[in-house]
Amino acid sequence: MQTRVERADFEDWRTAAGEAVKVLQAGGIVAVPTETVYGLAADAFNAEAVAKVFEAKERPSFDPLIVHLADGGQLERVAVVPEDIEPVVRKLTANFWPGPLTLVLPKREAVPDIVTSGLPTVAVRVSKHEVMRAIAKGLGRPIAAPSANRFGRISPTSAAAVQQEMDGRIPLIIDGGACSEGLESTIVAIEPGEKRPTIRILRPGPVTREELRRFGRVVKSGRVTAKPEAPGTLEAHYAPATPLLLFDQPEDFVPEEGKRYALLSYRGEARDGYLHRHDWARVGVLSPGKGKLAEAAIRFFFALRDLDACGVDAIVAEPVSEVGLGSAIMDRLRRAAAGRS
Ligand code: TXA
Ligand code: MG
């Protein structure tokens, strides 16, 4: 299969969005830009189309997909909002949609089981990327779209990265530029509480724990096992092909004789303890100088993909502090490290 890339240019992205809608209407799949990472889209109500997503990604069927809506008004088409959590769901969607927050809610029957891997719940979000929203609006139906990488690999944050992952596997990639968030959406489940509802973070992401605290008691689902609550939060996720090493202390890194190492550095600063520890074959810096977590998040998968391709034996990653977006970055680093150990 030949993979065509259609550019969603600044002035004329509607043509590209229209091309994507045509493919989706015909039961096909297409890679689409979102503000977090690129998604691999199918009509969520078309089980056969969704099956193609699993096939192209080589994704195991027990790992459910996220359903994207054109706007919050479509929520009831795919999910049931239980009365006891309705107020908090309303507040969360009002505050964070469109945007990188995914809610796990009881699913409607209209959503095929293949989308949710047979779970009674469905993960839903509204992307704020205008091309993605135009596609969802144009199709007029919910869109199932996991990240557009092959299973267990690095999420794509540019059309070029999608091409590396999916060339020859899908008919069309919509190039909407680089993703503005760079990390996958925050996924939460909500439970009613006597005083305040509980917001359980199943996957940390751009909407931070700190931001969510205004809306309920925030707990982190720390479980990272082979059969986790959010099946896709498998331990070995986001893994580069090159082993990724993560240490508690810079001193813990002891290079092996004859091996070449790359460094994934947060600020590119010697005082963080890693830069001068070794004669690195290559250094990727996430946020040069001061170190801004938002910038680091945007560049994270891009930098990881670059280091993965540079032919070293291993990548050493500097940890970042676990506040705000730092939690989401550390979550990805831990999974990447676990993937190869
Ligand atoms: O930012 C994002 O969320 C991107 C863009 C494309 O929207 N999508 C994304 O999809 O990251 P994916 O498939 O790579 O990750 C979705 C994860 C699954 O791996 C799974 O863990 C979780 O969402 N998920 C989906 N449905 C769920 C459900 N019913 N209950 C719990 N977790 C669910
Ligand atoms: Mg993914």
PDB file of C-alpha atoms in Angstrom, residues 113-256:
ATOM      1  CA  ASP A 113     -16.764  -3.967  21.767  1.00  0.00           C
ATOM      2  CA  ILE A 114     -13.627  -3.916  19.657  1.00  0.00           C
ATOM      3  CA  VAL A 115     -13.167  -0.213  20.517  1.00  0.00           C
ATOM      4  CA  THR A 116     -13.226  -0.833  24.264  1.00  0.00           C
ATOM      5  CA  SER A 117     -11.693  -4.320  24.189  1.00  0.00           C
ATOM      6  CA  GLY A 118     -14.899  -5.608  25.702  1.00  0.00           C
ATOM      7  CA  LEU A 119     -14.726  -3.275  28.710  1.00  0.00           C
ATOM      8  CA  PRO A 120     -17.990  -1.792  29.959  1.00  0.00           C
ATOM      9  CA  THR A 121     -16.354   1.647  29.841  1.00  0.00           C
ATOM     10  CA  VAL A 122     -15.178   3.932  27.053  1.00  0.00           C
ATOM     11  CA  ALA A 123     -12.360   6.500  27.050  1.00  0.00           C
ATOM     12  CA  VAL A 124     -13.469   9.801  25.488  1.00  0.00           C
ATOM     13  CA  ARG A 125     -11.911  13.122  24.611  1.00  0.00           C
ATOM     14  CA  VAL A 126     -12.305  16.199  22.404  1.00  0.00           C
ATOM     15  CA  SER A 127      -9.078  17.246  20.705  1.00  0.00           C
ATOM     16  CA  LYS A 128      -8.362  20.938  20.423  1.00  0.00           C
ATOM     17  CA  HIS A 129      -6.439  20.541  17.167  1.00  0.00           C
ATOM     18  CA  GLU A 130      -8.574  22.355  14.627  1.00  0.00           C
ATOM     19  CA  VAL A 131      -7.874  19.865  11.842  1.00  0.00           C
ATOM     20  CA  MET A 132      -8.878  16.939  14.059  1.00  0.00           C
ATOM     21  CA  ARG A 133     -12.015  18.733  15.154  1.00  0.00           C
ATOM     22  CA  ALA A 134     -12.908  19.551  11.564  1.00  0.00           C
ATOM     23  CA  ILE A 135     -12.481  15.878  10.652  1.00  0.00           C
ATOM     24  CA  ALA A 136     -14.683  14.750  13.555  1.00  0.00           C
ATOM     25  CA  LYS A 137     -17.267  17.354  12.618  1.00  0.00           C
ATOM     26  CA  GLY A 138     -17.106  16.452   8.949  1.00  0.00           C
ATOM     27  CA  LEU A 139     -17.618  12.763   9.668  1.00  0.00           C
ATOM     28  CA  GLY A 140     -20.395  13.541  12.117  1.00  0.00           C
ATOM     29  CA  ARG A 141     -19.565  10.412  14.075  1.00  0.00           C
ATOM     30  CA  PRO A 142     -17.158   9.634  16.894  1.00  0.00           C
ATOM     31  CA  ILE A 143     -13.625   8.717  15.845  1.00  0.00           C
ATOM     32  CA  ALA A 144     -11.619   5.961  17.494  1.00  0.00           C
ATOM     33  CA  ALA A 145      -7.949   6.913  17.447  1.00  0.00           C
ATOM     34  CA  PRO A 146      -5.030   5.504  19.373  1.00  0.00           C
ATOM     35  CA  SER A 147      -1.577   7.007  18.937  1.00  0.00           C
ATOM     36  CA  ALA A 148      -0.305   6.405  15.400  1.00  0.00           C
ATOM     37  CA  ASN A 149       2.727   4.302  16.354  1.00  0.00           C
ATOM     38  CA  ARG A 150       3.206   0.583  16.135  1.00  0.00           C
ATOM     39  CA  PHE A 151       2.352  -1.098  19.418  1.00  0.00           C
ATOM     40  CA  GLY A 152       4.739  -0.414  22.268  1.00  0.00           C
ATOM     41  CA  ARG A 153       6.829   2.054  20.291  1.00  0.00           C
ATOM     42  CA  ILE A 154       7.466   5.774  20.563  1.00  0.00           C
ATOM     43  CA  SER A 155       4.394   7.951  19.985  1.00  0.00           C
ATOM     44  CA  PRO A 156       4.617  10.173  16.873  1.00  0.00           C
ATOM     45  CA  THR A 157       4.520  13.946  17.325  1.00  0.00           C
ATOM     46  CA  SER A 158       5.021  14.853  13.657  1.00  0.00           C
ATOM     47  CA  ALA A 159       3.824  13.563  10.305  1.00  0.00           C
ATOM     48  CA  ALA A 160       7.384  12.424   9.533  1.00  0.00           C
ATOM     49  CA  ALA A 161       7.356  10.287  12.685  1.00  0.00           C
ATOM     50  CA  VAL A 162       4.008   8.790  11.643  1.00  0.00           C
ATOM     51  CA  GLN A 163       5.520   7.953   8.292  1.00  0.00           C
ATOM     52  CA  GLN A 164       8.374   6.094   9.983  1.00  0.00           C
ATOM     53  CA  GLU A 165       5.824   4.067  11.913  1.00  0.00           C
ATOM     54  CA  MET A 166       3.105   3.522   9.344  1.00  0.00           C
ATOM     55  CA  ASP A 167       4.551   3.827   5.852  1.00  0.00           C
ATOM     56  CA  GLY A 168       2.955   1.236   3.588  1.00  0.00           C
ATOM     57  CA  ARG A 169       0.416   0.272   6.241  1.00  0.00           C
ATOM     58  CA  ILE A 170      -2.141   3.059   5.858  1.00  0.00           C
ATOM     59  CA  PRO A 171      -3.429   4.994   2.845  1.00  0.00           C
ATOM     60  CA  LEU A 172      -3.227   8.544   4.181  1.00  0.00           C
ATOM     61  CA  ILE A 173      -1.431  10.783   6.693  1.00  0.00           C
ATOM     62  CA  ILE A 174      -2.759  14.277   7.352  1.00  0.00           C
ATOM     63  CA  ASP A 175       0.222  16.506   8.138  1.00  0.00           C
ATOM     64  CA  GLY A 176      -0.976  19.111  10.616  1.00  0.00           C
ATOM     65  CA  GLY A 177       2.461  20.136  11.822  1.00  0.00           C
ATOM     66  CA  ALA A 178       4.180  19.376  15.117  1.00  0.00           C
ATOM     67  CA  CYS A 179       1.994  18.525  18.101  1.00  0.00           C
ATOM     68  CA  SER A 180       1.671  21.395  20.556  1.00  0.00           C
ATOM     69  CA  GLU A 181       1.540  19.266  23.740  1.00  0.00           C
ATOM     70  CA  GLY A 182       3.805  16.391  22.754  1.00  0.00           C
ATOM     71  CA  LEU A 183       2.600  13.843  25.326  1.00  0.00           C
ATOM     72  CA  GLU A 184      -0.562  11.748  25.253  1.00  0.00           C
ATOM     73  CA  SER A 185      -3.653  13.012  27.026  1.00  0.00           C
ATOM     74  CA  THR A 186      -4.214  12.606  30.748  1.00  0.00           C
ATOM     75  CA  ILE A 187      -6.667   9.727  31.313  1.00  0.00           C
ATOM     76  CA  VAL A 188      -8.938   9.814  34.358  1.00  0.00           C
ATOM     77  CA  ALA A 189     -11.709   7.725  35.845  1.00  0.00           C
ATOM     78  CA  ILE A 190     -14.151   9.319  38.268  1.00  0.00           C
ATOM     79  CA  GLU A 191     -15.756   7.883  41.368  1.00  0.00           C
ATOM     80  CA  PRO A 192     -18.426   9.560  43.473  1.00  0.00           C
ATOM     81  CA  GLY A 193     -17.466  10.566  46.995  1.00  0.00           C
ATOM     82  CA  GLU A 194     -19.342  11.723  50.070  1.00  0.00           C
ATOM     83  CA  LYS A 195     -17.758  15.144  50.115  1.00  0.00           C
ATOM     84  CA  ARG A 196     -15.722  15.314  46.957  1.00  0.00           C
ATOM     85  CA  PRO A 197     -15.506  12.993  43.987  1.00  0.00           C
ATOM     86  CA  THR A 198     -12.349  10.974  43.434  1.00  0.00           C
ATOM     87  CA  ILE A 199     -10.442  11.599  40.232  1.00  0.00           C
ATOM     88  CA  ARG A 200      -8.217   8.636  39.485  1.00  0.00           C
ATOM     89  CA  ILE A 201      -5.355   9.325  37.119  1.00  0.00           C
ATOM     90  CA  LEU A 202      -4.910   6.249  34.935  1.00  0.00           C
ATOM     91  CA  ARG A 203      -2.266   7.906  32.763  1.00  0.00           C
ATOM     92  CA  PRO A 204      -0.532  11.189  33.675  1.00  0.00           C
ATOM     93  CA  GLY A 205      -0.435  13.733  30.883  1.00  0.00           C
ATOM     94  CA  PRO A 206      -0.646  17.405  29.940  1.00  0.00           C
ATOM     95  CA  VAL A 207      -3.549  18.091  32.325  1.00  0.00           C
ATOM     96  CA  THR A 208      -1.719  17.800  35.624  1.00  0.00           C
ATOM     97  CA  ARG A 209      -2.651  16.412  39.014  1.00  0.00           C
ATOM     98  CA  GLU A 210      -2.277  19.940  40.375  1.00  0.00           C
ATOM     99  CA  GLU A 211      -4.846  21.272  37.882  1.00  0.00           C
ATOM    100  CA  LEU A 212      -7.277  18.448  38.614  1.00  0.00           C
ATOM    101  CA  ARG A 213      -7.217  19.024  42.382  1.00  0.00           C
ATOM    102  CA  ARG A 214      -9.710  21.870  42.043  1.00  0.00           C
ATOM    103  CA  PHE A 215     -12.318  19.347  40.971  1.00  0.00           C
ATOM    104  CA  GLY A 216     -11.922  16.480  43.401  1.00  0.00           C
ATOM    105  CA  ARG A 217      -9.629  14.270  45.409  1.00  0.00           C
ATOM    106  CA  VAL A 218      -6.940  13.199  42.993  1.00  0.00           C
ATOM    107  CA  VAL A 219      -5.411   9.757  43.309  1.00  0.00           C
ATOM    108  CA  LYS A 220      -2.885   8.112  41.105  1.00  0.00           C
ATOM    109  CA  SER A 221      -3.466   4.635  39.878  1.00  0.00           C
ATOM    110  CA  GLY A 222       0.009   3.352  40.572  1.00  0.00           C
ATOM    111  CA  ARG A 223      -0.588  -0.050  39.133  1.00  0.00           C
ATOM    112  CA  VAL A 224       1.666  -0.845  36.212  1.00  0.00           C
ATOM    113  CA  THR A 225       1.262  -4.523  35.585  1.00  0.00           C
ATOM    114  CA  ALA A 226       0.652  -6.941  32.787  1.00  0.00           C
ATOM    115  CA  LYS A 227      -3.101  -6.675  33.277  1.00  0.00           C
ATOM    116  CA  PRO A 228      -3.637  -3.144  34.495  1.00  0.00           C
ATOM    117  CA  GLU A 229      -6.816  -1.208  35.001  1.00  0.00           C
ATOM    118  CA  ALA A 230      -6.092   0.801  31.869  1.00  0.00           C
ATOM    119  CA  PRO A 231      -4.869  -2.042  29.715  1.00  0.00           C
ATOM    120  CA  GLY A 232      -2.702   0.219  27.587  1.00  0.00           C
ATOM    121  CA  THR A 233      -0.747   1.467  30.534  1.00  0.00           C
ATOM    122  CA  LEU A 234       1.386  -1.608  30.159  1.00  0.00           C
ATOM    123  CA  GLU A 235       4.803  -1.474  31.673  1.00  0.00           C
ATOM    124  CA  ALA A 236       6.680  -1.845  28.419  1.00  0.00           C
ATOM    125  CA  HIS A 237       5.243   1.128  26.571  1.00  0.00           C
ATOM    126  CA  TYR A 238       6.723   3.982  24.593  1.00  0.00           C
ATOM    127  CA  ALA A 239       9.883   1.947  24.245  1.00  0.00           C
ATOM    128  CA  PRO A 240      12.634   2.953  21.867  1.00  0.00           C
ATOM    129  CA  ALA A 241      14.339   0.052  20.097  1.00  0.00           C
ATOM    130  CA  THR A 242      17.539   1.137  21.860  1.00  0.00           C
ATOM    131  CA  PRO A 243      17.656   0.241  25.574  1.00  0.00           C
ATOM    132  CA  LEU A 244      16.830   3.234  27.767  1.00  0.00           C
ATOM    133  CA  LEU A 245      18.552   3.516  31.135  1.00  0.00           C
ATOM    134  CA  LEU A 246      17.190   5.531  34.030  1.00  0.00           C
ATOM    135  CA  PHE A 247      19.149   5.937  37.257  1.00  0.00           C
ATOM    136  CA  ASP A 248      18.321   7.342  40.672  1.00  0.00           C
ATOM    137  CA  GLN A 249      21.751   8.993  40.879  1.00  0.00           C
ATOM    138  CA  PRO A 250      24.107  10.018  38.058  1.00  0.00           C
ATOM    139  CA  GLU A 251      26.850   8.029  39.856  1.00  0.00           C
ATOM    140  CA  ASP A 252      24.864   4.848  39.320  1.00  0.00           C
ATOM    141  CA  PHE A 253      25.665   4.964  35.606  1.00  0.00           C
ATOM    142  CA  VAL A 254      28.728   2.853  34.887  1.00  0.00           C
ATOM    143  CA  PRO A 255      29.487   2.648  31.154  1.00  0.00           C
ATOM    144  CA  GLU A 256      30.385  -0.731  29.778  1.00  0.00           C
TER     145      GLU A 256
END
